[in-house]
Coordinates of C-alpha atoms in Angstrom, one line a residue:
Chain A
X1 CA 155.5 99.9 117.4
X2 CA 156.3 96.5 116.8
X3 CA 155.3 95.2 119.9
X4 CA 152.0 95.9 119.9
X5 CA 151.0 94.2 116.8
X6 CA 149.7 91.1 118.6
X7 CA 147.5 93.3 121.0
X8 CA 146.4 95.7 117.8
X9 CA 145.3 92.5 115.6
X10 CA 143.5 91.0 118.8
X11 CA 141.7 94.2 119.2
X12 CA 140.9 94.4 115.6
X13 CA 138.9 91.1 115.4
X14 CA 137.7 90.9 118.8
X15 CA 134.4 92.3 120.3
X16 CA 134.1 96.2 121.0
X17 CA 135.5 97.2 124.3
X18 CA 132.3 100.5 124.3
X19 CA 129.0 100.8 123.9
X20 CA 126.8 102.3 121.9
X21 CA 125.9 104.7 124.7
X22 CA 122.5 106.5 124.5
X23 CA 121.0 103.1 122.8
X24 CA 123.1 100.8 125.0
X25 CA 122.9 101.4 128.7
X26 CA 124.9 98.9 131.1
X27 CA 122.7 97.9 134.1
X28 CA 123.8 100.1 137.4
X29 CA 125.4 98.3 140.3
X30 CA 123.1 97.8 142.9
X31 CA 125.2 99.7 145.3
X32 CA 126.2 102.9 143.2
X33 CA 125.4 106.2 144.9
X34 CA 122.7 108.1 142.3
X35 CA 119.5 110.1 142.5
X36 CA 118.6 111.5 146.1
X37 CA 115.1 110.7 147.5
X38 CA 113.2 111.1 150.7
X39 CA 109.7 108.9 151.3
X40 CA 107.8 111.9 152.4
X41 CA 105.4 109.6 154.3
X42 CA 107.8 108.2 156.6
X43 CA 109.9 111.3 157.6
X44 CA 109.6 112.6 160.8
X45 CA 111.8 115.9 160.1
X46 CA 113.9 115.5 162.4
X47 CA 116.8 117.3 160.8
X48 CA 119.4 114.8 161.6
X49 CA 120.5 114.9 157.4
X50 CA 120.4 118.6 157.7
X51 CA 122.9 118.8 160.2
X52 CA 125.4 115.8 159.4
X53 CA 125.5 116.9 155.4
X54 CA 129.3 117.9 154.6
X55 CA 128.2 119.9 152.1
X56 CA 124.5 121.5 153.8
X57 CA 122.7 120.6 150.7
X58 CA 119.6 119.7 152.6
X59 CA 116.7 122.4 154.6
X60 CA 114.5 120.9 156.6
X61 CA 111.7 123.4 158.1
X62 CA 108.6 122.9 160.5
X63 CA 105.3 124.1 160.2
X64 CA 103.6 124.2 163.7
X65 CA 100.5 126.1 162.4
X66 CA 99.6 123.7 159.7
X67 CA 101.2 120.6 160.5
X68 CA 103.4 120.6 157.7
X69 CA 107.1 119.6 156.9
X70 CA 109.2 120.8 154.4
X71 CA 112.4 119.4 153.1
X72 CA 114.5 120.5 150.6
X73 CA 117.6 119.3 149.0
X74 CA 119.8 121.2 146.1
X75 CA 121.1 118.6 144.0
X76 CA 123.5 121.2 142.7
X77 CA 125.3 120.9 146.0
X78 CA 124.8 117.4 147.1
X79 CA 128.2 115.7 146.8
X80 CA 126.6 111.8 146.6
X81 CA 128.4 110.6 150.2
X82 CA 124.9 109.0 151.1
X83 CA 125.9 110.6 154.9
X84 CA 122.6 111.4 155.2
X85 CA 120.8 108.5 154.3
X86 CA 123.3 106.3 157.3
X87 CA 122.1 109.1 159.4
X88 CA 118.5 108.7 158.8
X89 CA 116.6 107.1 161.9
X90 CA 113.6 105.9 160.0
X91 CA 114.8 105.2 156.7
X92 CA 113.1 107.1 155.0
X93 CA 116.0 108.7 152.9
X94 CA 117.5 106.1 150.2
X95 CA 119.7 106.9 146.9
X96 CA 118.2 105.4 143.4
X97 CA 121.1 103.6 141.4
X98 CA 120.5 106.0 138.2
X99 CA 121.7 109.3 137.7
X100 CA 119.8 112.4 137.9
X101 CA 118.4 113.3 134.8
X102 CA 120.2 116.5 133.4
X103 CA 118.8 119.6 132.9
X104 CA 119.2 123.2 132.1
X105 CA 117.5 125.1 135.2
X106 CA 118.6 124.9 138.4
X107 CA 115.7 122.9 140.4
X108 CA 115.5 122.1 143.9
X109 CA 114.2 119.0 145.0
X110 CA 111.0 120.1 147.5
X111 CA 108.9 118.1 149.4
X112 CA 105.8 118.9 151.7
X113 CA 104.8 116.1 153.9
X114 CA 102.3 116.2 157.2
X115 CA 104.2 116.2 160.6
X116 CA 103.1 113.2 162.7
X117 CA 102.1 114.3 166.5
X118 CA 105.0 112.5 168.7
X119 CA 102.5 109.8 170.9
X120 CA 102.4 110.7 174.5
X121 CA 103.5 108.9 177.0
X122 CA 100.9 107.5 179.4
X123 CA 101.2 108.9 182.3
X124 CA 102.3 106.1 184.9
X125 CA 99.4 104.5 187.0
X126 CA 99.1 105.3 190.2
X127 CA 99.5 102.6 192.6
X128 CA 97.2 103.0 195.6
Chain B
X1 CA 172.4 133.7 121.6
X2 CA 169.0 135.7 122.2
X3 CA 167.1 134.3 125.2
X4 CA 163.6 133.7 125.3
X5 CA 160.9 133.3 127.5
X6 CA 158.0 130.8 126.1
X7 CA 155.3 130.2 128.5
X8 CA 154.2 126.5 129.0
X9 CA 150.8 126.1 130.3
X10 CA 148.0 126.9 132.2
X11 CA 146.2 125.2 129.2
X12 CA 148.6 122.7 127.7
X13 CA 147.5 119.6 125.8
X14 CA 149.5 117.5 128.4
X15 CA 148.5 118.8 130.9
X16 CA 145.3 117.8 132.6
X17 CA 145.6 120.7 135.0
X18 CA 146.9 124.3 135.1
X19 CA 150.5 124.5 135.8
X20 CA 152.3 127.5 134.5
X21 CA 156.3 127.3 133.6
X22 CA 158.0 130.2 132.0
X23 CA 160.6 128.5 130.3
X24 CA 163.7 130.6 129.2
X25 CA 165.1 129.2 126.2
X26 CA 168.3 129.5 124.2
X27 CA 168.2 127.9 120.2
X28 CA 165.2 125.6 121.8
X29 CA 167.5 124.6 124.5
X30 CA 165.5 125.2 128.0
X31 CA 168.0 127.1 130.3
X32 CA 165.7 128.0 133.1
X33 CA 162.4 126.9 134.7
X34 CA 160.4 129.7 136.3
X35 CA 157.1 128.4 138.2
X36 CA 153.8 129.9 138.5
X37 CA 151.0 128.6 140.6
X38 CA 148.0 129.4 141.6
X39 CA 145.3 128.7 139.0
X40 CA 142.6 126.5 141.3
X41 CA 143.6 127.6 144.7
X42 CA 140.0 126.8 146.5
X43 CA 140.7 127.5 150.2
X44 CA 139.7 123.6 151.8
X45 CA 141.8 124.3 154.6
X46 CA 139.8 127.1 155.9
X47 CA 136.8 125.1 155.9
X48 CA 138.0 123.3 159.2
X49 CA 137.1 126.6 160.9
X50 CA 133.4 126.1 159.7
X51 CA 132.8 122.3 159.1
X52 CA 132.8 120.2 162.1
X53 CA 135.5 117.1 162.0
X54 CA 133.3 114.5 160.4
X55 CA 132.5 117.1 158.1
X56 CA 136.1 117.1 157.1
X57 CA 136.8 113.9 155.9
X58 CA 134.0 114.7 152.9
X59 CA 135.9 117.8 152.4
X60 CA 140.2 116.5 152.1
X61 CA 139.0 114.0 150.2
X62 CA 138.4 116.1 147.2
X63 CA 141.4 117.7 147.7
X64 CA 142.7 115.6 144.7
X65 CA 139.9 113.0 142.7
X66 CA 142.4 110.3 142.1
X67 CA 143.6 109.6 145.5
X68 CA 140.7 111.0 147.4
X69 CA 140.6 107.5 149.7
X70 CA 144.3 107.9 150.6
X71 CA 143.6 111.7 152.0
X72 CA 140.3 110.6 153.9
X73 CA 142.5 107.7 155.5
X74 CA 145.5 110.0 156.0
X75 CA 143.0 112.3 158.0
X76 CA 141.0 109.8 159.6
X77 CA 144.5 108.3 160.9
X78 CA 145.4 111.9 162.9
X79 CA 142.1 112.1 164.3
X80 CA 142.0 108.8 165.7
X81 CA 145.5 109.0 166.8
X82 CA 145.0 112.1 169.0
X83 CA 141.9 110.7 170.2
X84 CA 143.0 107.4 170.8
X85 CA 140.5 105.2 168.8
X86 CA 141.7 101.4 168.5
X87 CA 140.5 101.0 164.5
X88 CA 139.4 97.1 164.1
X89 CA 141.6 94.9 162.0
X90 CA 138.8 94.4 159.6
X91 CA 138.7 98.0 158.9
X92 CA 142.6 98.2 159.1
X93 CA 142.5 95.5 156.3
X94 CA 139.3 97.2 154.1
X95 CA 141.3 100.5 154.3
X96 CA 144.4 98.7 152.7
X97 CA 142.5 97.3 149.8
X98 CA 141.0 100.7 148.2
X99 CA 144.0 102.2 148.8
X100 CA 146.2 99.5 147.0
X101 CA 142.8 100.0 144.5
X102 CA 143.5 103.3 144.3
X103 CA 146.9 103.1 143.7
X104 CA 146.6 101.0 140.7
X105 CA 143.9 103.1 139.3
X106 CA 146.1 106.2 139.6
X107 CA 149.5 104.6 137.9
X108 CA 147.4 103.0 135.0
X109 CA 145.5 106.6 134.6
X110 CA 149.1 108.0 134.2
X111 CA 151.1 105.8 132.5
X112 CA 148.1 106.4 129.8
X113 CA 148.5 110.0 130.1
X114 CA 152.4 109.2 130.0
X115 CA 152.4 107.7 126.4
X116 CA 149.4 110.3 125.1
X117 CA 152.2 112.6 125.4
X118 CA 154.8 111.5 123.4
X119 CA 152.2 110.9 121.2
X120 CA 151.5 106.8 121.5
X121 CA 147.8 107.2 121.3
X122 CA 147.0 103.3 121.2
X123 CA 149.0 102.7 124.2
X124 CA 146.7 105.3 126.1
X125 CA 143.2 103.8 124.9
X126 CA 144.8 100.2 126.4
X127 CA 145.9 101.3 129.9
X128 CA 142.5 102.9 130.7
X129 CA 141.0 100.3 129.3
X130 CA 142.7 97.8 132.3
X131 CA 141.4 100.9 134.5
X132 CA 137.9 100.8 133.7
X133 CA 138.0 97.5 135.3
X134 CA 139.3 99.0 138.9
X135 CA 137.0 101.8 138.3
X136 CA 134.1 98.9 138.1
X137 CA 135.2 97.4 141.6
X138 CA 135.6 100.6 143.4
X139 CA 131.6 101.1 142.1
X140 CA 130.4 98.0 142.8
X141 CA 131.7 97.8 146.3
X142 CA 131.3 101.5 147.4
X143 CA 128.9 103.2 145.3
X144 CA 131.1 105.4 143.5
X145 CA 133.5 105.6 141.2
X146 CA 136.0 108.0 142.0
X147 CA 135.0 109.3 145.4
X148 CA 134.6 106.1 147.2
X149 CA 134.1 108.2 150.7
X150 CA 134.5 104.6 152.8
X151 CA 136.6 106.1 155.1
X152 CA 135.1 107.4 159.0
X153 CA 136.8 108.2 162.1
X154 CA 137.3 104.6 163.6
X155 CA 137.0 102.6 160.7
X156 CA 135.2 102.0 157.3
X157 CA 131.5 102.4 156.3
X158 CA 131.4 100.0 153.5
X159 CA 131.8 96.0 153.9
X160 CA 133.0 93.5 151.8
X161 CA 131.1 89.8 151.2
X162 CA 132.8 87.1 150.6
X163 CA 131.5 87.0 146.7
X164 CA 132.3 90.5 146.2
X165 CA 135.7 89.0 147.2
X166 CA 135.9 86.5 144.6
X167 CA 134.5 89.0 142.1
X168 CA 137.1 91.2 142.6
X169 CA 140.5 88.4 142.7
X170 CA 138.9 87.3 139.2
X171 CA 138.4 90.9 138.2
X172 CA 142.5 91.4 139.0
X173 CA 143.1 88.7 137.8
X174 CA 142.3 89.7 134.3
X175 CA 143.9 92.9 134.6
X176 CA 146.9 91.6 135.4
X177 CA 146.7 89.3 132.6
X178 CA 146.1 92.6 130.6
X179 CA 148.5 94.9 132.2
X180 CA 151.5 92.0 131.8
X181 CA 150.5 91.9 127.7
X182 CA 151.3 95.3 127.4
X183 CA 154.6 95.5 129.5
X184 CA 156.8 94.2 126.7
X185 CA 155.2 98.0 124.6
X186 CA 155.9 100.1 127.5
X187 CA 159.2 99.1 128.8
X188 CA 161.0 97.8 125.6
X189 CA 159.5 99.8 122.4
X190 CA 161.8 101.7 120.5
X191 CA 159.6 105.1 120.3
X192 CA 158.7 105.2 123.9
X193 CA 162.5 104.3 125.2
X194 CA 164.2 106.8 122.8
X195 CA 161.5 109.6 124.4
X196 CA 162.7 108.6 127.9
X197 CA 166.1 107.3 128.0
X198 CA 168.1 109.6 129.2
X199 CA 165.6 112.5 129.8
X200 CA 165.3 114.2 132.3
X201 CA 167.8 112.8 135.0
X202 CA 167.5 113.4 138.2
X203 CA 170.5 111.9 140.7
X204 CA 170.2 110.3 143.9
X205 CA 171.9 113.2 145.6
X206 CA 170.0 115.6 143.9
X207 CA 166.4 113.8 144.6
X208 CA 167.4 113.1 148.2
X209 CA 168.4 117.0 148.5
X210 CA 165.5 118.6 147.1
X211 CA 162.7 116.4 148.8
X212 CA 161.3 114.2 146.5
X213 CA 158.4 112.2 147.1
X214 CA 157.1 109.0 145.7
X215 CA 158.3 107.7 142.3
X216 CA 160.2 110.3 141.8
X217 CA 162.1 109.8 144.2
X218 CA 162.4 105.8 144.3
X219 CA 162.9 106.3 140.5
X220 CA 166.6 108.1 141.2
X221 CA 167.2 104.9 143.3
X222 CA 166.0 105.9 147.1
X223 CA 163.8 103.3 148.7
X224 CA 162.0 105.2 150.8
X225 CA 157.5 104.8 150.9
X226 CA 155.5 105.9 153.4
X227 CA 153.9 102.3 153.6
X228 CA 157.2 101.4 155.5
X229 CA 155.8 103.3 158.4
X230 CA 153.4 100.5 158.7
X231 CA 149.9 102.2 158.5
X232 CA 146.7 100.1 158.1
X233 CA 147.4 96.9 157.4
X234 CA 151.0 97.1 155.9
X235 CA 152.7 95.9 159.3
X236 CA 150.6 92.2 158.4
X237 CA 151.3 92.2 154.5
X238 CA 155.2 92.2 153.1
X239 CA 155.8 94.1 150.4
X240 CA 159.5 95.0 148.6
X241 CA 159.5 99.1 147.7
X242 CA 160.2 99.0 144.1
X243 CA 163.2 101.1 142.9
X244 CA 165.2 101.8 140.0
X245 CA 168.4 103.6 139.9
X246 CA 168.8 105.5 136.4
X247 CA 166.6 108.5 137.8
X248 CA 165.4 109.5 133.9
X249 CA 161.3 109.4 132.9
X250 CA 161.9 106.2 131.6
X251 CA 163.1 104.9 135.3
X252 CA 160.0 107.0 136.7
X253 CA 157.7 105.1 134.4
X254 CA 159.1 101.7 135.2
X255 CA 158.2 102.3 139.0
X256 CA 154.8 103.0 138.6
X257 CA 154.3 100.3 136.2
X258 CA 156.1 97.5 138.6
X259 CA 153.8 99.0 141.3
X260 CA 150.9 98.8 139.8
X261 CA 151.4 95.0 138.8
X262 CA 152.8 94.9 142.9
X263 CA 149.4 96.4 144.0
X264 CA 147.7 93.8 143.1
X265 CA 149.6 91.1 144.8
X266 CA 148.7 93.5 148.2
X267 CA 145.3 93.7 147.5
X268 CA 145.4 89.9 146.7
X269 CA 147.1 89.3 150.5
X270 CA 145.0 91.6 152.0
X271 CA 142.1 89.9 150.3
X272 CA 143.5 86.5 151.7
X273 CA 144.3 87.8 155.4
X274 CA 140.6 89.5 155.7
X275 CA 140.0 89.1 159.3
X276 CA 136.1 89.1 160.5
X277 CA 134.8 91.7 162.9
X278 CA 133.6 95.3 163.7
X279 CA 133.8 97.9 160.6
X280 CA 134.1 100.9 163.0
X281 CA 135.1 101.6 166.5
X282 CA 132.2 103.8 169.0
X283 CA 133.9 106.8 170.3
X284 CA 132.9 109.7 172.6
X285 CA 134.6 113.4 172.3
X286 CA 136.4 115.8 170.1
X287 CA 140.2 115.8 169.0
X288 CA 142.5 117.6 171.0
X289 CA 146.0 118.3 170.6
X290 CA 148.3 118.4 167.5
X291 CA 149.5 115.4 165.2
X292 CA 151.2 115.0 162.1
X293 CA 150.7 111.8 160.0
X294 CA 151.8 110.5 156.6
X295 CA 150.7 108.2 154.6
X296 CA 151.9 107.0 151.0
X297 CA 149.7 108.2 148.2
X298 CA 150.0 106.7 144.3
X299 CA 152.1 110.1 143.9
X300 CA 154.2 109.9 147.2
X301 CA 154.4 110.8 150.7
X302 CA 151.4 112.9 151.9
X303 CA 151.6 115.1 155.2
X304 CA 148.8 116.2 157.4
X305 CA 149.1 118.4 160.3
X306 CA 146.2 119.0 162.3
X307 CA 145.2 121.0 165.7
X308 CA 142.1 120.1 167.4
X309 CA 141.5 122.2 170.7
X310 CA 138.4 120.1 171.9
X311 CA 135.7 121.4 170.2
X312 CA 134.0 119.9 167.3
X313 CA 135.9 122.0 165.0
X314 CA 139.8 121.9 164.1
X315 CA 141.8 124.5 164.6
X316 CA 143.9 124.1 162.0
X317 CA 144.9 121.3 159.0
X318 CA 147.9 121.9 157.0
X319 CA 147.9 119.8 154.1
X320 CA 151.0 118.9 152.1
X321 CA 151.0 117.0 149.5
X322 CA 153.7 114.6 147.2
X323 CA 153.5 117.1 144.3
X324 CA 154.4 120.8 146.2
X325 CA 157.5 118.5 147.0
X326 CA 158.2 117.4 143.4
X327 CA 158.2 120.6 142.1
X328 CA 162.0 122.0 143.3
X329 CA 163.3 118.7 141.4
X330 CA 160.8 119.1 138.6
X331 CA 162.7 122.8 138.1
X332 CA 166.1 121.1 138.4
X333 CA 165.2 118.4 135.9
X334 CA 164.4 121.2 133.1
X335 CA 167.9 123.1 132.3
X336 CA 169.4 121.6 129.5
X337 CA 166.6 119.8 128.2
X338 CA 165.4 120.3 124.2
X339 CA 161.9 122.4 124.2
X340 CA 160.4 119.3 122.8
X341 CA 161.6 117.3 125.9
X342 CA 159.3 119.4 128.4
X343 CA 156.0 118.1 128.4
X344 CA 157.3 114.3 129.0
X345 CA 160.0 114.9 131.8
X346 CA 157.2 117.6 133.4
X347 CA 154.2 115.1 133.2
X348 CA 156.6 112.1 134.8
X349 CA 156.5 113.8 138.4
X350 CA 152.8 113.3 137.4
X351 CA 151.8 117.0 138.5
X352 CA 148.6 116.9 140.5
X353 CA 148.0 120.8 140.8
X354 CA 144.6 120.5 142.7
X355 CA 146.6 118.7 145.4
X356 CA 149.2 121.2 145.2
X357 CA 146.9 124.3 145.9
X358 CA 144.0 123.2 147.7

């Protein structure tokens, strides 16, 4: 036990290698894979997350009626790969650098949003 | 002398996962090992049938946590084998980096877990201390922790800059500084090489006979590693295979300390020959055809077999992995051994049992 004197006296008078965790919270990395989160108001529901998610965590339905989109995500199931957000066309879908915040129910994320009316092409002009 | 059976395991204090040995003892001297596994079988391999190929590499990479990178880039290697895919060298290089990252990460996480069992607590809190510091570059550059998930058919999703570069040469740089303060505790201290010494052996012979894998097997004094096949980047960057020859925990240990001091010289080379260009190669089609391909993981050789038949979805992946092939030595290791003995020679294969079952 010898040996590790040096390394247990530099410990003992040198700054603590933890934090104080709930009151001391270490800034995320910009990059880090957290919360889930679709912008509503730019999704086009297109399904493309839907179908590339390894782990199908994501429903995407289409009201024709109404005019309405719905997409849902289980963050129970969602394994953080951030496939879905590469896949996204319009951006729309980013993940937050903080964690979800815990809790005791399971909740679905659910999002309603207005389905926007694909623009139609104009129809060529007729050359006389 | 009366015989008896003591069971050892599924929940062990050693053990971080549920392996189950019936030991049959004689005046606390083990005679016989009997296995039994089993505990967190999880069917992966079936999901092939229902998850499309890209799908897949999500899937074998949890497999096992701690080398999840090294099964996504043993996969991602078959597919683009059978289909052909040129990977850039950028992405040949990237791939080398987190899985020399993930190397190191996995020794220093066991030789913690190593001297937590013969009781060397300190020792413990220091190694994961130097691995909190490779867990901070694998977040920093990926986005997670554990489960980097860089790897995609034809290359790598993630990039490096040139100051995350830096960052992370002056990150290893302190880690080594770190790692080389503790190696006179780990390889010379009395306690730690009167629990070793001597325990365990495992010969040359023996090893090469049964089929061990990794440091197991380079411990009895057999240089063979996977990385000799030349994946990714390993036909640009030299690297010696480290062996010892005594073939005992302590020679096991010493292995996966000198490569985790050796990883970091790799990732410092492939840091150095960083080439510029494409991060992953276009492709059209679905695999067809059957491949097998091997790669080294932190715990040895890892095998995949795969069958595509031209549809999105595989028709079969067989998955071995380093620790199914260190158990027949693990069982040979045991006879003779004092009861007291177990826990260190069976936690120097470092058991993975997730990997083992699927």
């Amino acid at each position: 036990m010898l040996k590790m004197t040096s390394t247990v006296l530099k410990n003992l008078f040198s700054k603590s290698s933890t934090r104080m965790y709930p009151f001391e919270v270490r800034e995320p990395f910009p990059l880090y894979r957290g919360e889930l989160f679709n912008d509503i108001d730019t999704c086009i529901f297109c399904k493309k997350c839907a179908i590339k998610c390894p782990s199908q965590c994501i429903t995407v339905s289409k009201n024709k009626e109404n005019g309405t989109g719905i997409w849902t995500c289980d963050p129970f199931a969602c394994v953080y790969c951030s496939i879905c957000v590469d896949v996204c066309p319009t951006q729309s879908l980013h993940m937050k650098p903080n964690h979800r915040k815990p809790s005791a129910t399971r909740e679905m994320i659910d999002m309603t949003g207005k389905v926007k009316v694909p623009k139609k092409k104009a129809a060529p002009k007729k050359t006389e | 002398m009366a015989r008896t059976i003591i069971p050892f395991g599924p929940q062990h204090p050693v053990l971080p996962e549920p392996l189950h040995l019936k030991l049959v003892v004689e005046d606390e001297i083990v005679r016989e090992a009997i296995p039994a596994l089993g505990y967190v079988h999880r069917g992966l391999e079936k999901l092939a049938e229902i998850r499309d190929f890209h799908q897949m590499i999500q899937i074998v990479e949890r497999v096992c946590g701690i080398c999840s990178m090294v099964h996504s880039l043993c996969y991602c290697q078959g597919i683009e084998e059978m289909m052909g895919i040129e990977v850039p060298e950028r992405a040949k290089y990237l791939r080398t980096i987190w899985s020399e990252l993930h190397r190191m990460h996995s020794h220093l996480l066991w030789l913690g877990l190593f001297a937590d069992a013969f009781g060397f607590e300190s020792l413990f809190m220091q190694f994961w201390r130097i691995r909190e510091r490779i867990m901070d570059i694998n977040e920093a550059t990926t986005g997670s922790r554990v489960i980097v998930s860089v790897n995609v058919v034809g290359g790598v999703r993630q990039d490096l800059t040139p100051e995350q570069c830096s960052w992370i040469l002056t990150e290893l740089a302190q880690a080594e500084k770190e790692i080389k303060s503790i190696q006179s505790t780990i390889l010379t201290d009395y306690t730690v090489c009167k629990r070793t010494q001597g325990v365990g052996v495992l010969s040359k012979e023996q090893a090469y006979e049964l089929g061990a894998a990794g440091p197991t097997l380079r411990g009895s004094g057999v240089a063979q590693d996977m990385r000799q096949l030349k994946y990714a980047a390993f036909d640009k960057i030299d690297f010696e295979t480290v062996v010892e020859t005594a073939g005992d925990s302590y020679a096991r240990s010493k292995v996966r300390f000198r490569e985790a001091v050796q990883s970091i010289d790799l990732v410092r080379a492939a840091i150095a020959g960083l080439p510029q260009g494409d991060l992953a190669a276009p492709f059209k089609g679905n695999p067809e055809g059957e491949i097998i391909t091997r790669v080294e993981q932190p715990r040895g050789e890892c095998m995949y077999y795969m069958k595509g038949n031209g549809t999105k979805f595989l028709e079969r992946v067989r998955i071995r992995t380093p620790t199914f092939a260190n158990i027949p030595p693990l069982l040979a290791m045991l006879p003779g051994l004092e009861l007291a003995d177990v826990p260190v020679v069976v936690l120097s294969i470092d058991p993975c049992i997730s990997c083992t079952e699927r």
